[in-house]
Each structure stands twice: as structure tokens, then as C-alpha cells.
Coordinates of C-alpha atoms in Angstrom, one line a residue:
M1 CA -67.4 24.0 -3.7
R2 CA -65.2 24.3 -6.7
L3 CA -63.3 27.1 -5.5
P4 CA -62.0 25.4 -2.2
L5 CA -61.0 22.4 -4.1
A6 CA -59.1 24.6 -6.7
L7 CA -57.5 26.5 -4.0
L8 CA -56.5 23.2 -2.3
A9 CA -55.0 21.7 -5.7
L10 CA -53.1 25.1 -6.1
A11 CA -51.7 25.1 -2.6
A12 CA -50.5 21.6 -3.1
L13 CA -48.8 22.5 -6.6
G14 CA -47.1 25.3 -4.8
A15 CA -45.6 22.9 -1.9
A16 CA -44.5 20.7 -4.6
A17 CA -42.8 23.5 -6.5
G18 CA -41.0 24.7 -3.3
R19 CA -40.0 21.3 -2.6
A20 CA -38.4 20.7 -5.9
G21 CA -36.6 24.2 -5.3
R22 CA -35.1 22.9 -2.1
E23 CA -34.0 19.9 -3.7
A24 CA -32.3 21.7 -6.5
E25 CA -30.8 24.1 -4.0
E26 CA -29.1 20.8 -2.5
E27 CA -27.6 19.6 -5.6
A28 CA -24.4 21.2 -4.7
A29 CA -22.8 23.4 -2.2
A30 CA -19.0 24.6 -1.7
G31 CA -16.9 26.5 0.9
R32 CA -13.6 26.9 2.4
F33 CA -11.9 26.6 5.8
S34 CA -8.5 26.4 7.8
T35 CA -7.7 23.6 10.0
P36 CA -5.7 24.1 13.4
E37 CA -2.6 23.3 11.3
R38 CA -3.2 26.1 9.1
H39 CA -3.9 23.8 5.9
R40 CA -6.2 25.8 3.6
C41 CA -9.0 23.5 2.5
S42 CA -11.9 23.7 0.1
W43 CA -15.1 21.6 0.2
E44 CA -18.0 20.4 -2.0
V45 CA -21.1 18.7 -1.4
R46 CA -22.9 16.8 -4.0
W47 CA -25.9 14.3 -4.0
A48 CA -26.7 11.5 -6.1
A49 CA -29.3 8.7 -5.6
G50 CA -29.8 9.5 -2.0
A51 CA -26.1 9.5 -1.0
S52 CA -24.2 12.8 -0.3
E53 CA -20.4 13.1 -1.2
L54 CA -18.3 15.7 0.7
R55 CA -15.2 16.3 -1.2
V56 CA -12.4 17.8 0.5
S57 CA -9.2 19.5 -0.9
C58 CA -6.4 20.8 1.4
R59 CA -3.2 22.6 0.8
P60 CA -0.7 22.7 3.4
P61 CA 1.1 26.1 4.6
A62 CA 3.9 27.2 2.4
G63 CA 6.7 24.7 2.3
G64 CA 4.4 22.2 4.0
G65 CA 4.1 19.2 1.4
A66 CA 1.9 18.1 -1.3
A67 CA -1.8 18.9 -1.5
R68 CA -4.4 16.4 -0.5
S69 CA -7.9 15.5 -1.5
C70 CA -10.2 13.1 -0.3
A71 CA -14.0 12.3 -0.1
Y72 CA -16.6 11.3 2.4
R73 CA -20.0 9.8 1.7
G74 CA -23.1 8.8 3.7
E75 CA -26.7 9.1 3.5
P76 CA -27.8 12.0 5.9
R77 CA -31.5 12.0 4.6
R78 CA -31.8 8.6 6.7
C79 CA -31.6 10.6 9.7
P80 CA -35.1 11.8 10.9
A81 CA -33.9 15.2 11.9
Y82 CA -32.1 16.0 8.7
G83 CA -35.3 16.8 6.8
G84 CA -36.1 20.0 8.6
R85 CA -32.8 21.0 9.9
S86 CA -30.1 20.2 6.9
R87 CA -28.4 23.4 7.3
Q88 CA -27.6 22.8 10.8
F89 CA -26.5 19.1 10.0
W90 CA -23.8 20.5 7.5
R91 CA -22.8 23.2 9.9
Q92 CA -21.9 20.6 12.4
I93 CA -20.3 18.1 9.8
L94 CA -18.0 21.0 8.7
G95 CA -17.5 22.1 12.1
R96 CA -16.1 18.6 13.1
L97 CA -14.0 18.6 9.8
R98 CA -12.5 22.1 10.7
R99 CA -11.3 20.9 14.0
R100 CA -9.2 17.8 12.6
R101 CA -5.7 18.4 12.2
H102 CA -5.6 16.6 8.8
P103 CA -9.0 16.5 7.3
C104 CA -8.1 13.7 4.8
A105 CA -6.3 11.6 7.3
R106 CA -8.0 8.4 8.6
G107 CA -10.2 8.9 11.6
G108 CA -13.7 8.2 12.6
P109 CA -16.7 9.0 10.6
L110 CA -18.1 12.5 10.6
T111 CA -21.1 12.8 12.5
A112 CA -23.4 15.6 13.3
R113 CA -24.9 15.8 16.9
L114 CA -28.2 16.0 15.2
C115 CA -27.8 12.6 13.9
A116 CA -25.7 11.0 16.7
A117 CA -25.7 7.4 17.6
G118 CA -29.0 6.3 18.7
R119 CA -30.9 9.0 16.9
A120 CA -30.0 7.9 13.1
P121 CA -28.8 4.7 11.6
P122 CA -25.1 4.5 10.8
E123 CA -25.4 4.9 7.1
A124 CA -26.4 8.6 8.0
Q125 CA -22.5 9.1 9.1
L126 CA -20.1 10.3 6.4
R127 CA -17.4 7.9 6.0
L128 CA -13.9 8.6 4.3
L129 CA -13.7 6.9 1.2
P130 CA -10.6 5.0 0.2
A131 CA -8.2 6.8 -1.9
P132 CA -8.1 6.1 -5.6
G133 CA -5.0 4.2 -6.8
P134 CA -3.6 0.8 -6.2
S135 CA -4.6 -0.9 -3.2
P136 CA -2.2 -2.1 -0.4
T137 CA -3.3 -5.6 -1.0
A138 CA -2.3 -5.6 -4.7
A139 CA 1.2 -4.5 -4.1
P140 CA 3.7 -7.2 -4.7
S141 CA 5.0 -9.0 -1.8
A142 CA 8.8 -8.7 -1.1
R143 CA 8.9 -12.2 0.5
P144 CA 7.9 -15.3 -1.5
S145 CA 4.8 -17.1 -0.2
A146 CA 5.2 -20.3 2.0
R147 CA 2.4 -21.9 -0.1
P148 CA 4.7 -23.7 -2.5
Y149 CA 6.3 -25.5 0.3
C150 CA 3.3 -26.3 2.5
A151 CA 0.3 -28.6 2.1
Q152 CA -3.2 -27.1 3.0
R153 CA -3.5 -29.1 6.2
W154 CA -0.1 -27.7 7.4
H155 CA -0.1 -24.4 6.0
S156 CA -0.1 -22.2 9.1
L157 CA 2.4 -24.2 10.9
C158 CA 4.7 -24.6 7.9
S159 CA 4.4 -21.0 6.9
F160 CA 5.4 -20.0 10.5
F161 CA 8.7 -21.9 10.0
V162 CA 9.2 -20.8 6.3
G163 CA 8.9 -17.3 7.4
F164 CA 11.2 -17.8 10.4
W165 CA 13.7 -19.4 7.9
E166 CA 13.6 -16.5 5.4
G167 CA 13.9 -14.2 8.1

């Protein structure tokens, strides 16, 4: 009776070690691709705290401008199909990214057919992160605010006329 119990414990340890090896394998992945506009791009996937971040860096063809970098983040592990078919998930994501004319331009989230709408929660999609730097709302306004001229109660009407007057 001890031998079957020892074999069961050994099998459980082997499965746990295999799972840990696969998780360590998923810590980082990288590669390259080209877009239809002939941008040469490199990508890297990193995992941290259950979320995945896909970093993309693209160089335009010679004389085409500056290089661009961006990042997408999501939680693909929330997709039920991701567990056993993660390689297929990433192939589908990179295929979608490869077909975009400008991978770092704003667009919809990156989704794999494996985890399409209805099959997984929205958190499983990879969404473009805002670019680091000053936010557009923090930029100083060229036109003065109408707030000093208007009381709170009449602000919308007053700001319309002040904006009209100031051009």
C-alpha cells in the first residue's frame, strides 16, 4: 500500500515541476515581424501579476520617419481556452498585429479568435496603453477660460457667448 501512495506523490511532484517549468517558460517571449506598410517591428511579451504586456517597437522603411514604440496589456489567463492553447492565442494576437498598417496607432483591442467576445471576459483582450509623456488634458489652453466671467449657474450659456466673442 505504501508503494502506490509513494508513486502518486511522485507523480504529483512531477506534474507540479512541469507546470512550474511552463510558467517560467512564459515569463518572456520575443520575435520580429513586418507590416503591410513595410515597418520592421520587434515584439516582446512579459508577464507580471497575472497580466501580460506585449511591447512593440517599429521602425519605418528607410526615410519614413521616426521609430515608434507602444505596449498592449491584458489578462489572457482569464480566457478559459488560454490554459491549454496559449501558443495558439499568441499566434492569433501576433497575426492581428502583423496585419495592422501601424501597430502602435490607436485601434480596437487585440483579440484572439480563441478568446473572442462571449468566450472570455473583456479583460482577456489586449488594449493599447497610453503613451508615456504629458497628457493632452495637461497641455495649457490657448484660449482663456470663461470661468472668471460666469457664475456656476450660468456657466454653460456664458461660456458659449464668451467663446463666441473671443473667436
